[in-house]
mmCIF file of C-alpha atoms in Angstrom:
data_model
loop_
_atom_site.group_PDB
_atom_site.id
_atom_site.type_symbol
_atom_site.label_atom_id
_atom_site.label_comp_id
_atom_site.label_asym_id
_atom_site.label_seq_id
_atom_site.Cartn_x
_atom_site.Cartn_y
_atom_site.Cartn_z
ATOM 1 C CA UNK A 158 -18.705 13.552 1.732
ATOM 2 C CA UNK A 159 -16.069 12.519 4.211
ATOM 3 C CA UNK A 160 -13.356 15.163 4.317
ATOM 4 C CA UNK A 161 -9.927 14.156 5.593
ATOM 5 C CA UNK A 162 -6.798 16.250 5.799
ATOM 6 C CA UNK A 163 -4.574 13.230 5.511
ATOM 7 C CA UNK A 164 -5.000 9.642 4.364
ATOM 8 C CA UNK A 165 -3.483 8.333 7.598
ATOM 9 C CA UNK A 166 -6.341 7.739 10.005
ATOM 10 C CA UNK A 167 -5.708 7.011 13.667
ATOM 11 C CA UNK A 168 -9.087 5.303 14.153
ATOM 12 C CA UNK A 169 -10.375 7.782 16.730
ATOM 13 C CA UNK A 170 -13.776 8.384 15.122
ATOM 14 C CA UNK A 171 -16.506 8.440 17.717
ATOM 15 C CA UNK A 172 -19.528 6.159 17.583
ATOM 16 C CA UNK A 173 -21.792 8.865 16.173
ATOM 17 C CA UNK A 174 -19.465 9.476 13.231
ATOM 18 C CA UNK A 175 -19.115 5.768 12.555
ATOM 19 C CA UNK A 176 -22.899 5.315 12.689
ATOM 20 C CA UNK A 177 -23.404 8.187 10.227
ATOM 21 C CA UNK A 178 -20.960 6.623 7.793
ATOM 22 C CA UNK A 179 -22.662 3.259 8.029
ATOM 23 C CA UNK A 180 -26.000 4.947 7.400
ATOM 24 C CA UNK A 181 -24.447 6.663 4.365
ATOM 25 C CA UNK A 182 -25.172 10.127 5.676
ATOM 26 C CA UNK A 183 -22.895 13.077 4.757
ATOM 27 C CA UNK A 184 -20.051 13.334 7.243
ATOM 28 C CA UNK A 185 -17.059 15.578 7.662
ATOM 29 C CA UNK A 186 -14.285 13.985 9.716
ATOM 30 C CA UNK A 187 -10.961 15.637 10.493
ATOM 31 C CA UNK A 188 -8.066 13.636 11.798
ATOM 32 C CA UNK A 189 -7.383 14.924 15.331
ATOM 33 C CA UNK A 190 -3.721 13.967 14.892
ATOM 34 C CA UNK A 191 -3.356 16.786 12.339
ATOM 35 C CA UNK A 192 -2.598 20.390 13.199
ATOM 36 C CA UNK A 193 -4.524 23.424 11.960
ATOM 37 C CA UNK A 194 -2.369 23.640 8.832
ATOM 38 C CA UNK A 195 -3.209 20.073 7.871
ATOM 39 C CA UNK A 196 0.157 18.613 8.867
ATOM 40 C CA UNK A 197 0.073 15.096 10.266
ATOM 41 C CA UNK A 198 3.700 14.625 11.131
ATOM 42 C CA UNK A 199 6.889 15.054 9.148
ATOM 43 C CA UNK A 200 8.423 12.022 7.467
ATOM 44 C CA UNK A 201 12.003 11.447 8.482
ATOM 45 C CA UNK A 202 14.948 9.582 7.023
ATOM 46 C CA UNK A 203 14.189 6.832 9.534
ATOM 47 C CA UNK A 204 10.693 6.477 8.018
ATOM 48 C CA UNK A 205 12.208 6.137 4.554
ATOM 49 C CA UNK A 206 14.745 3.562 5.742
ATOM 50 C CA UNK A 207 11.984 1.552 7.426
ATOM 51 C CA UNK A 208 9.993 1.522 4.180
ATOM 52 C CA UNK A 209 13.047 0.339 2.245
ATOM 53 C CA UNK A 210 13.480 -2.524 4.734
ATOM 54 C CA UNK A 211 9.813 -3.373 4.428
ATOM 55 C CA UNK A 212 10.036 -3.576 0.621
ATOM 56 C CA UNK A 213 13.065 -5.845 0.959
ATOM 57 C CA UNK A 214 11.154 -8.053 3.417
ATOM 58 C CA UNK A 215 8.259 -8.310 0.955
ATOM 59 C CA UNK A 216 10.351 -9.614 -1.955
ATOM 60 C CA UNK A 217 9.727 -13.352 -1.312
ATOM 61 C CA UNK A 218 5.977 -12.654 -1.132
ATOM 62 C CA UNK A 219 5.953 -10.768 -4.444
ATOM 63 C CA UNK A 220 7.839 -13.594 -6.143
ATOM 64 C CA UNK A 221 5.210 -16.083 -4.959
ATOM 65 C CA UNK A 222 2.182 -13.929 -5.793
ATOM 66 C CA UNK A 223 3.367 -12.313 -9.036
ATOM 67 C CA UNK A 224 6.169 -14.500 -10.459
ATOM 68 C CA UNK A 225 5.792 -13.327 -14.053
ATOM 69 C CA UNK A 226 6.064 -9.689 -13.021
ATOM 70 C CA UNK A 227 8.912 -9.618 -10.506
ATOM 71 C CA UNK A 228 11.063 -12.730 -10.893
ATOM 72 C CA UNK A 229 13.285 -10.861 -13.377
ATOM 73 C CA UNK A 230 12.682 -7.159 -12.671
ATOM 74 C CA UNK A 231 14.226 -4.384 -14.824
ATOM 75 C CA UNK A 232 16.554 -3.719 -11.891
ATOM 76 C CA UNK A 233 16.926 -5.010 -8.365
ATOM 77 C CA UNK A 234 16.740 -8.444 -6.817
ATOM 78 C CA UNK A 235 13.907 -10.895 -7.609
ATOM 79 C CA UNK A 236 10.765 -9.610 -5.963
ATOM 80 C CA UNK A 237 11.633 -5.959 -6.519
ATOM 81 C CA UNK A 238 8.737 -3.885 -7.879
ATOM 82 C CA UNK A 239 10.614 -1.725 -10.377
ATOM 83 C CA UNK A 240 10.190 -0.029 -13.723
ATOM 84 C CA UNK A 241 12.630 0.306 -16.645
ATOM 85 C CA UNK A 242 14.902 3.285 -17.184
ATOM 86 C CA UNK A 243 15.055 4.581 -20.758
ATOM 87 C CA UNK A 244 17.514 6.929 -22.358
ATOM 88 C CA UNK A 245 16.021 10.152 -23.716
ATOM 89 C CA UNK A 246 19.074 11.693 -25.337
ATOM 90 C CA UNK A 247 17.054 14.160 -27.427
ATOM 91 C CA UNK A 248 15.634 15.806 -24.317
ATOM 92 C CA UNK A 249 19.000 15.560 -22.633
ATOM 93 C CA UNK A 250 20.612 17.376 -25.562
ATOM 94 C CA UNK A 251 18.043 20.141 -25.343
ATOM 95 C CA UNK A 252 18.854 20.508 -21.654
ATOM 96 C CA UNK A 253 22.599 20.411 -22.179
ATOM 97 C CA UNK A 254 23.017 16.949 -20.662
ATOM 98 C CA UNK A 255 25.486 14.608 -22.304
ATOM 99 C CA UNK A 256 24.179 11.408 -23.996
ATOM 100 C CA UNK A 257 23.320 8.544 -21.673
ATOM 101 C CA UNK A 258 22.839 10.776 -18.637
ATOM 102 C CA UNK A 259 19.205 11.829 -19.139
ATOM 103 C CA UNK A 260 16.871 8.976 -18.285
ATOM 104 C CA UNK A 261 13.116 8.428 -18.163
ATOM 105 C CA UNK A 262 11.725 6.211 -15.400
ATOM 106 C CA UNK A 263 8.865 4.448 -17.199
ATOM 107 C CA UNK A 264 6.454 3.926 -14.314
ATOM 108 C CA UNK A 265 3.708 3.268 -16.865
ATOM 109 C CA UNK A 266 5.412 -0.141 -17.068
ATOM 110 C CA UNK A 267 5.866 -0.527 -13.320
ATOM 111 C CA UNK A 268 5.705 -4.202 -12.414
ATOM 112 C CA UNK A 269 2.468 -5.481 -10.804
ATOM 113 C CA UNK A 270 1.002 -2.048 -10.048
ATOM 114 C CA UNK A 271 1.377 0.038 -13.181
ATOM 115 C CA UNK A 272 1.808 3.365 -11.381
ATOM 116 C CA UNK A 273 3.540 4.908 -8.382
ATOM 117 C CA UNK A 274 0.219 5.618 -6.663
ATOM 118 C CA UNK A 275 -0.837 2.016 -7.150
ATOM 119 C CA UNK A 276 2.449 0.789 -5.695
ATOM 120 C CA UNK A 277 1.774 2.854 -2.572
ATOM 121 C CA UNK A 278 -1.702 1.374 -2.196
ATOM 122 C CA UNK A 279 -0.432 -2.187 -2.459
ATOM 123 C CA UNK A 280 2.386 -1.419 -0.024
ATOM 124 C CA UNK A 281 -0.151 -0.252 2.559
ATOM 125 C CA UNK A 282 -2.274 -3.394 2.142
ATOM 126 C CA UNK A 283 0.754 -5.656 2.580
ATOM 127 C CA UNK A 284 1.948 -3.515 5.484
ATOM 128 C CA UNK A 285 -1.342 -4.046 7.311
ATOM 129 C CA UNK A 286 -1.266 -7.761 6.490
ATOM 130 C CA UNK A 287 2.229 -7.974 7.974
ATOM 131 C CA UNK A 288 0.968 -6.460 11.221
ATOM 132 C CA UNK A 289 -1.914 -8.917 11.298
ATOM 133 C CA UNK A 290 0.506 -11.791 10.686
ATOM 134 C CA UNK A 291 2.825 -10.609 13.433
ATOM 135 C CA UNK A 292 -0.078 -10.515 15.890
ATOM 136 C CA UNK A 293 -1.322 -13.892 14.635
ATOM 137 C CA UNK A 294 2.001 -15.632 15.174
ATOM 138 C CA UNK A 295 2.844 -13.915 18.442
ATOM 139 C CA UNK A 296 -0.579 -14.172 19.988
ATOM 140 C CA UNK A 297 -0.374 -10.462 20.719
ATOM 141 C CA UNK A 298 -3.348 -8.142 20.708
ATOM 142 C CA UNK A 299 -2.463 -5.272 18.395
ATOM 143 C CA UNK A 300 -4.419 -2.054 18.659
ATOM 144 C CA UNK A 301 -5.886 -0.868 15.382
ATOM 145 C CA UNK A 302 -4.011 2.445 15.575
ATOM 146 C CA UNK A 303 -0.724 0.554 15.563
ATOM 147 C CA UNK A 304 -1.551 -0.954 12.180
ATOM 148 C CA UNK A 305 -0.961 2.423 10.613
ATOM 149 C CA UNK A 306 2.711 2.626 11.582
ATOM 150 C CA UNK A 307 5.466 1.270 9.375
ATOM 151 C CA UNK A 308 6.184 -2.354 10.215
ATOM 152 C CA UNK A 309 9.768 -3.177 11.154
ATOM 153 C CA UNK A 310 10.533 -6.562 9.573
ATOM 154 C CA UNK A 311 13.630 -7.074 11.718
ATOM 155 C CA UNK A 312 11.401 -8.102 14.613
ATOM 156 C CA UNK A 313 9.024 -10.208 12.554
ATOM 157 C CA UNK A 314 10.560 -13.630 13.085
ATOM 158 C CA UNK A 315 8.911 -15.000 9.948
ATOM 159 C CA UNK A 316 9.246 -14.614 6.193
ATOM 160 C CA UNK A 317 6.784 -12.623 4.131
ATOM 161 C CA UNK A 318 6.289 -15.851 2.144
ATOM 162 C CA UNK A 319 4.085 -17.007 5.013
ATOM 163 C CA UNK A 320 1.424 -14.574 3.810
ATOM 164 C CA UNK A 321 1.104 -16.734 0.709
ATOM 165 C CA UNK A 322 1.981 -20.215 1.976
ATOM 166 C CA UNK A 323 0.594 -20.643 5.498
ATOM 167 C CA UNK A 324 -3.028 -21.887 5.190
ATOM 168 C CA UNK A 325 -3.897 -20.979 8.790
ATOM 169 C CA UNK A 326 -2.636 -17.435 8.342
ATOM 170 C CA UNK A 327 -4.436 -17.171 5.008
ATOM 171 C CA UNK A 328 -7.672 -18.240 6.694
ATOM 172 C CA UNK A 329 -7.078 -15.559 9.334
ATOM 173 C CA UNK A 330 -6.518 -12.884 6.679
ATOM 174 C CA UNK A 331 -9.634 -14.030 4.810
ATOM 175 C CA UNK A 332 -11.688 -12.795 7.774
ATOM 176 C CA UNK A 333 -10.488 -9.249 7.152
ATOM 177 C CA UNK A 334 -11.868 -6.623 4.797
ATOM 178 C CA UNK A 335 -10.015 -3.702 3.219
ATOM 179 C CA UNK A 336 -12.105 -0.628 2.341
ATOM 180 C CA UNK A 337 -10.947 2.263 0.154
ATOM 181 C CA UNK A 338 -12.503 5.204 -1.638
ATOM 182 C CA UNK A 339 -11.105 5.620 -5.151
ATOM 183 C CA UNK A 340 -11.998 5.724 -8.822
ATOM 184 C CA UNK A 341 -8.517 5.036 -10.117
ATOM 185 C CA UNK A 342 -5.143 3.443 -9.525
ATOM 186 C CA UNK A 343 -5.410 3.478 -5.741
ATOM 187 C CA UNK A 344 -8.597 1.427 -5.692
ATOM 188 C CA UNK A 345 -7.202 -0.941 -8.305
ATOM 189 C CA UNK A 346 -4.021 -1.591 -6.320
ATOM 190 C CA UNK A 347 -5.801 -2.019 -2.979
ATOM 191 C CA UNK A 348 -8.215 -4.485 -4.558
ATOM 192 C CA UNK A 349 -5.405 -6.355 -6.295
ATOM 193 C CA UNK A 350 -3.287 -6.551 -3.147
ATOM 194 C CA UNK A 351 -6.153 -7.648 -0.931
ATOM 195 C CA UNK A 352 -7.281 -10.295 -3.420
ATOM 196 C CA UNK A 353 -3.749 -11.664 -3.690
ATOM 197 C CA UNK A 354 -3.733 -12.180 0.079
ATOM 198 C CA UNK A 355 -7.219 -13.693 0.152
ATOM 199 C CA UNK A 356 -8.763 -10.651 1.832
ATOM 200 C CA UNK A 357 -12.029 -9.060 0.769
ATOM 201 C CA UNK A 358 -11.797 -5.589 -0.742
ATOM 202 C CA UNK A 359 -14.555 -2.989 -1.037
ATOM 203 C CA UNK A 360 -13.898 0.003 -3.312
ATOM 204 C CA UNK A 361 -16.257 2.943 -2.852
ATOM 205 C CA UNK A 362 -16.558 4.967 -6.044
ATOM 206 C CA UNK A 363 -18.071 8.338 -6.847
ATOM 207 C CA UNK A 364 -21.494 8.261 -8.463
ATOM 208 C CA UNK A 365 -20.108 10.229 -11.395
ATOM 209 C CA UNK A 366 -17.284 7.747 -12.070
ATOM 210 C CA UNK A 367 -16.891 6.769 -15.706
ATOM 211 C CA UNK A 368 -18.315 3.414 -16.801
ATOM 212 C CA UNK A 369 -14.902 2.172 -17.967
ATOM 213 C CA UNK A 370 -13.487 2.948 -14.520
ATOM 214 C CA UNK A 371 -16.173 0.862 -12.837
ATOM 215 C CA UNK A 372 -15.452 -2.051 -15.181
#
């Protein structure tokens, strides 16, 4: 098994580790960016704000790729990946909350992704694609480790719609492959996001995964 303390990899695996993985031999890899307690950096308000900007930048792309899901979202502008809020007055009454103030966020009906975890997986795929597009348009050579940082759309110079409409960029993305290990929502969302962008996705699943999960 490949043990990781955090899902954020900084691509510093040595050649021996990479060769062992390719040979499908058991490997334990620990992210050197993490400390002894497993911490890999503390998320700040600036990180959250950058993610909010990124989601806003992605709206035109979501409208093009998933029009039936996000053109008229439960809340937010077109292209917003959102889920409906439902009143649960009975629970609110039991908790002493006045009617209309206790709400359930129904992420089981979350547009496109169907779960919060799946939304995160798709966000990461589109985030990486945005970095690739930025390098493609600028002719810049982007180091792989930089693909893991949150993309700032203010310096992009192009709309996210290009990821769906520019044939040359689509051909460039088609040369890329996204790999993930999952037997659930994460793998589903990464595969869905990659396919929507024309990228190949490989989902590694546990040998004891249920048959319905594999289907």
